[in-house]
Amino acid sequence: MLCSREILNFLIRKDVKKILKRKDSDAGQRGKALEDLRASIFNKFCSSESAKRQQQRICGPVAALTFNFMVAVGIIFMNKWVLKNVGFQFPVFLTFIHYAVSWALMAILNSFALLPASPPSKSTPLSLFTLGVVMSLSTGLANVSLKYNSVGFYQMAKIAVTPSIVLAEFIWYKKKVTFSKVVALTVVSIGVAIATVTDLQFSLFGACVAVAWIIPSAVNKILWSNMQQQENWTALSLMWKTTPITLLFLVSMIPFLDPPGVLAFHWSFNNTSAILVSAFLGFLLQWSGALALGATSAISHVVLGQFKTCVILLGSCYLFGSNPGTISIIGAFIAIAGTSFFTYLNLRDKKQQPQPGLQVSSALPKSKLSEGNGEIRDGFGTETV
């Protein structure tokens, strides 16, 4: 997102003012200097690299995880409310509404040129297509699982996502998890299992859906994290590219997983408002989840999800009449302890890693003005020796 104050600050820089006031008789030199200025402004405010840096600066790991945590807790309760209390028994169509509203909101941003630019084509069409498909499976099957299973069983199924991610990242990217992190992940999983053992209400069909959801969920998180960190995508630009594919596959899933009668549903003002609020939270969830995956890793995002389980467990007790009991509360504390230990290990590893230089060199040729001043500046006005 561009900030008018940043643009003004850029234009009143010393060398920029000299270019704008230049009175050389050589029109060619002046034109070249202005062309350099135009290209520099583009690199500063319109390029995908600049959008990525702005995203990293504004929404770091703590902010992204906190944002995702708050939205995820809200939408699980909201979706359960829509499916149970409002009586909208069409979970895949509800997911379709979520993504349709998300695409409409991004289209509005794009019409005002507020959508971040896509990076130069590093991602193959197959990778974008694959991400769109697994997004539809992951989100659609999650809502189906939430309809047929209790919130506790829904969260219990997430435990299997953690080893799936570890195994997949080892096979694809040769990533290894340290022994101490394996211990922390094990403690988190045991705590969640204990916390949710008293709220395991499910049907055979719901259990099958929950099992089928595990692999798409793991692949979805890995692709989101890897494509942002390795290929310079921002969260919104990647959402903009993949949402149409997701919508297409959600439409194909509706006849198989949703019951008939969506047109006969009572679309009253209150019911429609609840569904639209759920859809807006769905957009925020998709965005915050992408920000969190881009700022951290797939495993960290899953651990955050297990931490959310403890909050959701207590919330479901209040909203839906569940009784967690003493054992579940103990399990919640065990999961929180494991989450805290895993977070500590991640922070320690980050401190030990060498910090890469923040300077980004520009491919632009040096302007005559900068050379005349005895300075070398990159495309962002940073002085270098």
GROMACS .gro file of C-alpha atoms in nm:
model
  385
    1MET     CA    1   0.000   0.000   0.000
    2LEU     CA    2   0.138   0.333  -0.097
    3CYS     CA    3   0.157   0.622   0.141
    4SER     CA    4   0.130   0.976   0.008
    5ARG     CA    5   0.364   1.102   0.279
    6GLU     CA    6   0.635   0.859   0.167
    7ILE     CA    7   0.597   0.977  -0.192
    8LEU     CA    8   0.626   1.341  -0.081
    9ASN     CA    9   0.937   1.264   0.124
   10PHE     CA   10   1.090   1.090  -0.176
   11LEU     CA   11   1.020   1.385  -0.407
   12ILE     CA   12   1.174   1.646  -0.173
   13ARG     CA   13   1.503   1.456  -0.146
   14LYS     CA   14   1.805   1.671  -0.231
   15ASP     CA   15   1.904   1.494  -0.552
   16VAL     CA   16   1.544   1.471  -0.674
   17LYS     CA   17   1.491   1.845  -0.631
   18LYS     CA   18   1.811   1.907  -0.825
   19ILE     CA   19   1.683   1.696  -1.112
   20LEU     CA   20   1.349   1.875  -1.118
   21LYS     CA   21   1.519   2.218  -1.114
   22ARG     CA   22   1.793   2.130  -1.360
   23LYS     CA   23   1.845   2.383  -1.640
   24ASP     CA   24   2.103   2.206  -1.856
   25SER     CA   25   2.105   2.294  -2.222
   26ASP     CA   26   2.168   1.931  -2.295
   27ALA     CA   27   1.811   1.798  -2.324
   28GLY     CA   28   1.935   1.442  -2.362
   29GLN     CA   29   2.110   1.442  -2.026
   30ARG     CA   30   1.812   1.598  -1.856
   31GLY     CA   31   1.578   1.344  -2.013
   32LYS     CA   32   1.799   1.059  -1.897
   33ALA     CA   33   1.804   1.198  -1.543
   34LEU     CA   34   1.425   1.222  -1.540
   35GLU     CA   35   1.399   0.868  -1.677
   36ASP     CA   36   1.622   0.750  -1.391
   37LEU     CA   37   1.395   0.934  -1.148
   38ARG     CA   38   1.084   0.772  -1.294
   39ALA     CA   39   1.238   0.425  -1.275
   40SER     CA   40   1.356   0.492  -0.920
   41ILE     CA   41   1.004   0.596  -0.814
   42PHE     CA   42   0.867   0.275  -0.967
   43ASN     CA   43   1.119   0.061  -0.779
   44LYS     CA   44   1.044   0.246  -0.456
   45PHE     CA   45   0.665   0.228  -0.462
   46CYS     CA   46   0.532  -0.004  -0.734
   47SER     CA   47   0.759  -0.307  -0.757
   48SER     CA   48   0.682  -0.642  -0.598
   49GLU     CA   49   1.009  -0.625  -0.403
   50SER     CA   50   0.903  -0.295  -0.244
   51ALA     CA   51   0.558  -0.436  -0.162
   52LYS     CA   52   0.720  -0.739   0.000
   53ARG     CA   53   0.951  -0.524   0.212
   54GLN     CA   54   0.661  -0.305   0.321
   55GLN     CA   55   0.465  -0.613   0.424
   56GLN     CA   56   0.760  -0.744   0.625
   57ARG     CA   57   0.814  -0.406   0.791
   58ILE     CA   58   0.450  -0.341   0.882
   59CYS     CA   59   0.347  -0.697   0.970
   60GLY     CA   60   0.628  -0.890   1.135
   61PRO     CA   61   0.598  -1.240   1.285
   62VAL     CA   62   0.440  -1.128   1.616
   63ALA     CA   63   0.185  -0.898   1.451
   64ALA     CA   64   0.097  -1.157   1.183
   65LEU     CA   65   0.050  -1.442   1.432
   66THR     CA   66  -0.155  -1.223   1.669
   67PHE     CA   67  -0.375  -1.105   1.381
   68ASN     CA   68  -0.430  -1.462   1.262
   69PHE     CA   69  -0.499  -1.588   1.615
   70MET     CA   70  -0.773  -1.333   1.682
   71VAL     CA   71  -0.943  -1.382   1.345
   72ALA     CA   72  -0.923  -1.764   1.354
   73VAL     CA   73  -1.084  -1.788   1.696
   74GLY     CA   74  -1.363  -1.557   1.584
   75ILE     CA   75  -1.438  -1.733   1.255
   76ILE     CA   76  -1.453  -2.084   1.401
   77PHE     CA   77  -1.721  -1.973   1.645
   78MET     CA   78  -1.894  -1.768   1.375
   79ASN     CA   79  -1.898  -2.057   1.126
   80LYS     CA   80  -2.024  -2.296   1.394
   81TRP     CA   81  -2.295  -2.042   1.476
   82VAL     CA   82  -2.397  -2.012   1.109
   83LEU     CA   83  -2.402  -2.389   1.057
   84LYS     CA   84  -2.579  -2.472   1.383
   85ASN     CA   85  -2.787  -2.176   1.503
   86VAL     CA   86  -2.866  -2.005   1.172
   87GLY     CA   87  -2.929  -2.344   1.016
   88PHE     CA   88  -2.721  -2.290   0.701
   89GLN     CA   89  -2.637  -2.655   0.637
   90PHE     CA   90  -2.420  -2.596   0.331
   91PRO     CA   91  -2.054  -2.579   0.446
   92VAL     CA   92  -1.890  -2.591   0.102
   93PHE     CA   93  -2.124  -2.325  -0.034
   94LEU     CA   94  -2.042  -2.117   0.276
   95THR     CA   95  -1.675  -2.152   0.185
   96PHE     CA   96  -1.758  -2.047  -0.171
   97ILE     CA   97  -1.928  -1.732  -0.035
   98HIS     CA   98  -1.615  -1.661   0.174
   99TYR     CA   99  -1.385  -1.673  -0.127
  100ALA     CA  100  -1.627  -1.486  -0.353
  101VAL     CA  101  -1.643  -1.199  -0.102
  102SER     CA  102  -1.262  -1.211  -0.068
  103TRP     CA  103  -1.220  -1.188  -0.445
  104ALA     CA  104  -1.469  -0.899  -0.465
  105LEU     CA  105  -1.281  -0.707  -0.193
  106MET     CA  106  -0.948  -0.766  -0.370
  107ALA     CA  107  -1.103  -0.656  -0.700
  108ILE     CA  108  -1.202  -0.327  -0.535
  109LEU     CA  109  -0.845  -0.284  -0.406
  110ASN     CA  110  -0.710  -0.365  -0.752
  111SER     CA  111  -0.940  -0.109  -0.919
  112PHE     CA  112  -0.788   0.162  -0.699
  113ALA     CA  113  -0.433   0.032  -0.767
  114LEU     CA  114  -0.399  -0.065  -0.400
  115LEU     CA  115  -0.324  -0.431  -0.462
  116PRO     CA  116   0.050  -0.516  -0.435
  117ALA     CA  117   0.223  -0.600  -0.761
  118SER     CA  118   0.295  -0.962  -0.847
  119PRO     CA  119   0.664  -1.057  -0.862
  120PRO     CA  120   0.842  -1.143  -1.188
  121SER     CA  121   0.723  -1.481  -1.305
  122LYS     CA  122   0.915  -1.730  -1.093
  123SER     CA  123   0.615  -1.943  -1.002
  124THR     CA  124   0.503  -2.187  -1.266
  125PRO     CA  125   0.132  -2.197  -1.359
  126LEU     CA  126   0.128  -2.549  -1.213
  127SER     CA  127   0.235  -2.427  -0.867
  128LEU     CA  128  -0.032  -2.154  -0.865
  129PHE     CA  129  -0.292  -2.404  -0.990
  130THR     CA  130  -0.189  -2.656  -0.722
  131LEU     CA  131  -0.215  -2.394  -0.448
  132GLY     CA  132  -0.562  -2.293  -0.568
  133VAL     CA  133  -0.679  -2.656  -0.563
  134VAL     CA  134  -0.543  -2.742  -0.217
  135MET     CA  135  -0.691  -2.417  -0.083
  136SER     CA  136  -1.036  -2.526  -0.197
  137LEU     CA  137  -0.990  -2.874  -0.047
  138SER     CA  138  -0.839  -2.748   0.278
  139THR     CA  139  -1.099  -2.481   0.353
  140GLY     CA  140  -1.399  -2.666   0.211
  141LEU     CA  141  -1.330  -2.992   0.395
  142ALA     CA  142  -1.256  -2.799   0.716
  143ASN     CA  143  -1.606  -2.649   0.715
  144VAL     CA  144  -1.761  -2.988   0.634
  145SER     CA  145  -1.570  -3.135   0.930
  146LEU     CA  146  -1.692  -2.851   1.151
  147LYS     CA  147  -2.051  -2.928   1.051
  148TYR     CA  148  -2.045  -3.302   1.126
  149ASN     CA  149  -1.801  -3.306   1.420
  150SER     CA  150  -1.769  -3.125   1.750
  151VAL     CA  151  -1.522  -2.837   1.784
  152GLY     CA  152  -1.304  -3.063   2.001
  153PHE     CA  153  -1.279  -3.337   1.737
  154TYR     CA  154  -1.220  -3.072   1.470
  155GLN     CA  155  -0.919  -2.950   1.668
  156MET     CA  156  -0.803  -3.303   1.748
  157ALA     CA  157  -0.773  -3.376   1.375
  158LYS     CA  158  -0.528  -3.086   1.346
  159ILE     CA  159  -0.273  -3.278   1.554
  160ALA     CA  160  -0.203  -3.502   1.255
  161VAL     CA  161  -0.116  -3.199   1.040
  162THR     CA  162   0.208  -3.135   1.235
  163PRO     CA  163   0.386  -3.464   1.151
  164SER     CA  164   0.249  -3.440   0.797
  165ILE     CA  165   0.421  -3.102   0.748
  166VAL     CA  166   0.747  -3.224   0.902
  167LEU     CA  167   0.751  -3.527   0.671
  168ALA     CA  168   0.652  -3.333   0.359
  169GLU     CA  169   0.911  -3.058   0.416
  170PHE     CA  170   1.181  -3.321   0.469
  171ILE     CA  171   1.086  -3.498   0.142
  172TRP     CA  172   1.049  -3.181  -0.068
  173TYR     CA  173   1.298  -2.938   0.081
  174LYS     CA  174   1.526  -3.160   0.298
  175LYS     CA  175   1.431  -2.954   0.605
  176LYS     CA  176   1.512  -3.115   0.939
  177VAL     CA  177   1.361  -3.041   1.279
  178THR     CA  178   1.589  -3.038   1.582
  179PHE     CA  179   1.532  -3.285   1.865
  180SER     CA  180   1.433  -3.009   2.108
  181LYS     CA  181   1.163  -2.887   1.866
  182VAL     CA  182   1.037  -3.243   1.821
  183VAL     CA  183   0.999  -3.263   2.201
  184ALA     CA  184   0.811  -2.931   2.205
  185LEU     CA  185   0.579  -3.041   1.922
  186THR     CA  186   0.514  -3.372   2.099
  187VAL     CA  187   0.423  -3.192   2.423
  188VAL     CA  188   0.184  -2.963   2.230
  189SER     CA  189   0.017  -3.259   2.058
  190ILE     CA  190  -0.023  -3.453   2.385
  191GLY     CA  191  -0.168  -3.147   2.555
  192VAL     CA  192  -0.421  -3.092   2.275
  193ALA     CA  193  -0.516  -3.461   2.279
  194ILE     CA  194  -0.583  -3.446   2.654
  195ALA     CA  195  -0.767  -3.116   2.625
  196THR     CA  196  -1.005  -3.237   2.355
  197VAL     CA  197  -1.060  -3.595   2.471
  198THR     CA  198  -1.386  -3.500   2.649
  199ASP     CA  199  -1.536  -3.328   2.343
  200LEU     CA  200  -1.498  -3.596   2.077
  201GLN     CA  201  -1.843  -3.602   1.917
  202PHE     CA  202  -1.827  -3.713   1.556
  203SER     CA  203  -1.997  -3.919   1.288
  204LEU     CA  204  -1.838  -4.174   1.059
  205PHE     CA  205  -1.873  -3.942   0.759
  206GLY     CA  206  -1.735  -3.649   0.961
  207ALA     CA  207  -1.436  -3.855   1.072
  208CYS     CA  208  -1.361  -3.955   0.711
  209VAL     CA  209  -1.378  -3.589   0.603
  210ALA     CA  210  -1.143  -3.491   0.887
  211VAL     CA  211  -0.889  -3.753   0.778
  212ALA     CA  212  -0.916  -3.647   0.413
  213TRP     CA  213  -0.858  -3.284   0.518
  214ILE     CA  214  -0.516  -3.349   0.679
  215ILE     CA  215  -0.298  -3.378   0.367
  216PRO     CA  216  -0.448  -3.080   0.174
  217SER     CA  217  -0.413  -2.868   0.488
  218ALA     CA  218  -0.045  -2.957   0.529
  219VAL     CA  219   0.035  -2.898   0.160
  220ASN     CA  220  -0.158  -2.570   0.164
  221LYS     CA  221   0.049  -2.431   0.454
  222ILE     CA  222   0.379  -2.545   0.302
  223LEU     CA  223   0.306  -2.388  -0.038
  224TRP     CA  224   0.186  -2.059   0.112
  225SER     CA  225   0.498  -2.029   0.327
  226ASN     CA  226   0.746  -2.136   0.060
  227MET     CA  227   0.606  -1.924  -0.227
  228GLN     CA  228   0.609  -1.608  -0.015
  229GLN     CA  229   0.954  -1.660   0.136
  230GLN     CA  230   1.133  -1.800  -0.169
  231GLU     CA  231   0.953  -1.636  -0.462
  232ASN     CA  232   0.884  -1.285  -0.326
  233TRP     CA  233   0.504  -1.303  -0.331
  234THR     CA  234   0.301  -1.086  -0.095
  235ALA     CA  235  -0.006  -1.229   0.077
  236LEU     CA  236  -0.264  -1.024  -0.117
  237SER     CA  237  -0.099  -1.066  -0.458
  238LEU     CA  238  -0.085  -1.445  -0.415
  239MET     CA  239  -0.447  -1.451  -0.294
  240TRP     CA  240  -0.548  -1.250  -0.603
  241LYS     CA  241  -0.386  -1.504  -0.837
  242THR     CA  242  -0.516  -1.821  -0.672
  243THR     CA  243  -0.869  -1.729  -0.556
  244PRO     CA  244  -1.035  -1.778  -0.901
  245ILE     CA  245  -0.894  -2.133  -0.915
  246THR     CA  246  -1.021  -2.199  -0.563
  247LEU     CA  247  -1.370  -2.074  -0.654
  248LEU     CA  248  -1.380  -2.299  -0.959
  249PHE     CA  249  -1.300  -2.612  -0.759
  250LEU     CA  250  -1.536  -2.520  -0.475
  251VAL     CA  251  -1.820  -2.508  -0.729
  252SER     CA  252  -1.730  -2.861  -0.839
  253MET     CA  253  -1.731  -2.983  -0.475
  254ILE     CA  254  -2.074  -2.845  -0.383
  255PRO     CA  255  -2.286  -3.123  -0.547
  256PHE     CA  256  -2.085  -3.396  -0.372
  257LEU     CA  257  -2.049  -3.257  -0.018
  258ASP     CA  258  -2.347  -3.022   0.032
  259PRO     CA  259  -2.710  -3.133   0.067
  260PRO     CA  260  -2.961  -2.998  -0.186
  261GLY     CA  261  -3.185  -2.701  -0.110
  262VAL     CA  262  -2.954  -2.400  -0.083
  263LEU     CA  263  -3.198  -2.189  -0.287
  264ALA     CA  264  -3.480  -2.285  -0.049
  265PHE     CA  265  -3.288  -2.150   0.249
  266HIS     CA  266  -3.459  -1.864   0.432
  267TRP     CA  267  -3.242  -1.571   0.321
  268SER     CA  268  -3.372  -1.325   0.578
  269PHE     CA  269  -3.185  -1.008   0.667
  270ASN     CA  270  -3.050  -1.155   0.992
  271ASN     CA  271  -2.941  -1.482   0.832
  272THR     CA  272  -2.779  -1.309   0.535
  273SER     CA  273  -2.603  -1.062   0.764
  274ALA     CA  274  -2.459  -1.348   0.973
  275ILE     CA  275  -2.334  -1.523   0.658
  276LEU     CA  276  -2.176  -1.202   0.523
  277VAL     CA  277  -2.003  -1.135   0.858
  278SER     CA  278  -1.868  -1.490   0.840
  279ALA     CA  279  -1.752  -1.421   0.483
  280PHE     CA  280  -1.571  -1.102   0.583
  281LEU     CA  281  -1.399  -1.290   0.865
  282GLY     CA  282  -1.309  -1.552   0.604
  283PHE     CA  283  -1.128  -1.287   0.401
  284LEU     CA  284  -0.943  -1.168   0.711
  285LEU     CA  285  -0.857  -1.528   0.800
  286GLN     CA  286  -0.715  -1.600   0.456
  287TRP     CA  287  -0.515  -1.277   0.459
  288SER     CA  288  -0.388  -1.313   0.816
  289GLY     CA  289  -0.302  -1.679   0.760
  290ALA     CA  290  -0.102  -1.590   0.448
  291LEU     CA  291   0.078  -1.313   0.640
  292ALA     CA  292   0.161  -1.551   0.924
  293LEU     CA  293   0.288  -1.823   0.689
  294GLY     CA  294   0.499  -1.570   0.499
  295ALA     CA  295   0.649  -1.429   0.820
  296THR     CA  296   0.713  -1.760   0.999
  297SER     CA  297   0.680  -2.120   0.878
  298ALA     CA  298   0.420  -2.389   0.820
  299ILE     CA  299   0.505  -2.566   1.148
  300SER     CA  300   0.487  -2.242   1.350
  301HIS     CA  301   0.144  -2.173   1.202
  302VAL     CA  302   0.025  -2.521   1.306
  303VAL     CA  303   0.158  -2.469   1.658
  304LEU     CA  304  -0.036  -2.143   1.671
  305GLY     CA  305  -0.342  -2.341   1.566
  306GLN     CA  306  -0.290  -2.580   1.858
  307PHE     CA  307  -0.264  -2.284   2.093
  308LYS     CA  308  -0.593  -2.157   1.952
  309THR     CA  309  -0.744  -2.492   2.050
  310CYS     CA  310  -0.713  -2.405   2.418
  311VAL     CA  311  -0.902  -2.079   2.368
  312ILE     CA  312  -1.161  -2.242   2.142
  313LEU     CA  313  -1.216  -2.522   2.392
  314LEU     CA  314  -1.308  -2.279   2.669
  315GLY     CA  315  -1.512  -2.068   2.430
  316SER     CA  316  -1.714  -2.365   2.304
  317CYS     CA  317  -1.797  -2.446   2.665
  318TYR     CA  318  -1.959  -2.104   2.703
  319LEU     CA  319  -2.121  -2.070   2.358
  320PHE     CA  320  -2.225  -2.426   2.277
  321GLY     CA  321  -2.270  -2.583   2.621
  322SER     CA  322  -1.965  -2.812   2.615
  323ASN     CA  323  -1.820  -2.923   2.948
  324PRO     CA  324  -1.439  -2.949   2.923
  325GLY     CA  325  -1.377  -3.080   3.275
  326THR     CA  326  -1.060  -3.083   3.481
  327ILE     CA  327  -0.870  -3.318   3.249
  328SER     CA  328  -0.924  -3.091   2.951
  329ILE     CA  329  -0.807  -2.786   3.145
  330ILE     CA  330  -0.488  -2.970   3.245
  331GLY     CA  331  -0.433  -3.067   2.881
  332ALA     CA  332  -0.479  -2.706   2.776
  333PHE     CA  333  -0.206  -2.596   3.017
  334ILE     CA  334   0.025  -2.870   2.886
  335ALA     CA  335  -0.035  -2.751   2.528
  336ILE     CA  336   0.032  -2.390   2.628
  337ALA     CA  337   0.359  -2.496   2.795
  338GLY     CA  338   0.467  -2.682   2.482
  339THR     CA  339   0.372  -2.385   2.263
  340SER     CA  340   0.574  -2.150   2.484
  341PHE     CA  341   0.878  -2.380   2.466
  342PHE     CA  342   0.853  -2.405   2.087
  343THR     CA  343   0.825  -2.026   2.059
  344TYR     CA  344   1.134  -1.985   2.279
  345LEU     CA  345   1.333  -2.224   2.056
  346ASN     CA  346   1.231  -2.033   1.743
  347LEU     CA  347   1.328  -1.697   1.894
  348ARG     CA  348   1.663  -1.838   2.007
  349ASP     CA  349   1.736  -1.975   1.659
  350LYS     CA  350   1.650  -1.640   1.500
  351LYS     CA  351   1.896  -1.458   1.726
  352GLN     CA  352   2.172  -1.703   1.636
  353GLN     CA  353   2.118  -1.665   1.261
  354PRO     CA  354   2.324  -1.394   1.087
  355GLN     CA  355   2.108  -1.103   0.984
  356PRO     CA  356   2.118  -1.044   0.606
  357GLY     CA  357   2.192  -0.694   0.485
  358LEU     CA  358   1.887  -0.482   0.433
  359GLN     CA  359   2.036  -0.299   0.140
  360VAL     CA  360   1.905  -0.387  -0.202
  361SER     CA  361   2.108  -0.293  -0.501
  362SER     CA  362   1.936  -0.137  -0.799
  363ALA     CA  363   1.994  -0.237  -1.158
  364LEU     CA  364   1.947   0.124  -1.264
  365PRO     CA  365   2.242   0.306  -1.415
  366LYS     CA  366   2.397   0.578  -1.203
  367SER     CA  367   2.265   0.921  -1.285
  368LYS     CA  368   2.503   1.195  -1.385
  369LEU     CA  369   2.375   1.403  -1.098
  370SER     CA  370   2.479   1.147  -0.836
  371GLU     CA  371   2.818   1.104  -0.999
  372GLY     CA  372   2.865   1.481  -1.004
  373ASN     CA  373   2.797   1.499  -0.632
  374GLY     CA  374   3.053   1.228  -0.562
  375GLU     CA  375   2.782   0.996  -0.428
  376ILE     CA  376   2.660   0.655  -0.532
  377ARG     CA  377   2.296   0.593  -0.452
  378ASP     CA  378   2.084   0.293  -0.513
  379GLY     CA  379   1.725   0.307  -0.637
  380PHE     CA  380   1.594   0.382  -0.288
  381GLY     CA  381   1.819   0.674  -0.203
  382THR     CA  382   2.047   0.477   0.028
  383GLU     CA  383   2.402   0.605   0.035
  384THR     CA  384   2.676   0.348  -0.002
  385VAL     CA  385   3.050   0.378   0.020
   0.00000   0.00000   0.00000
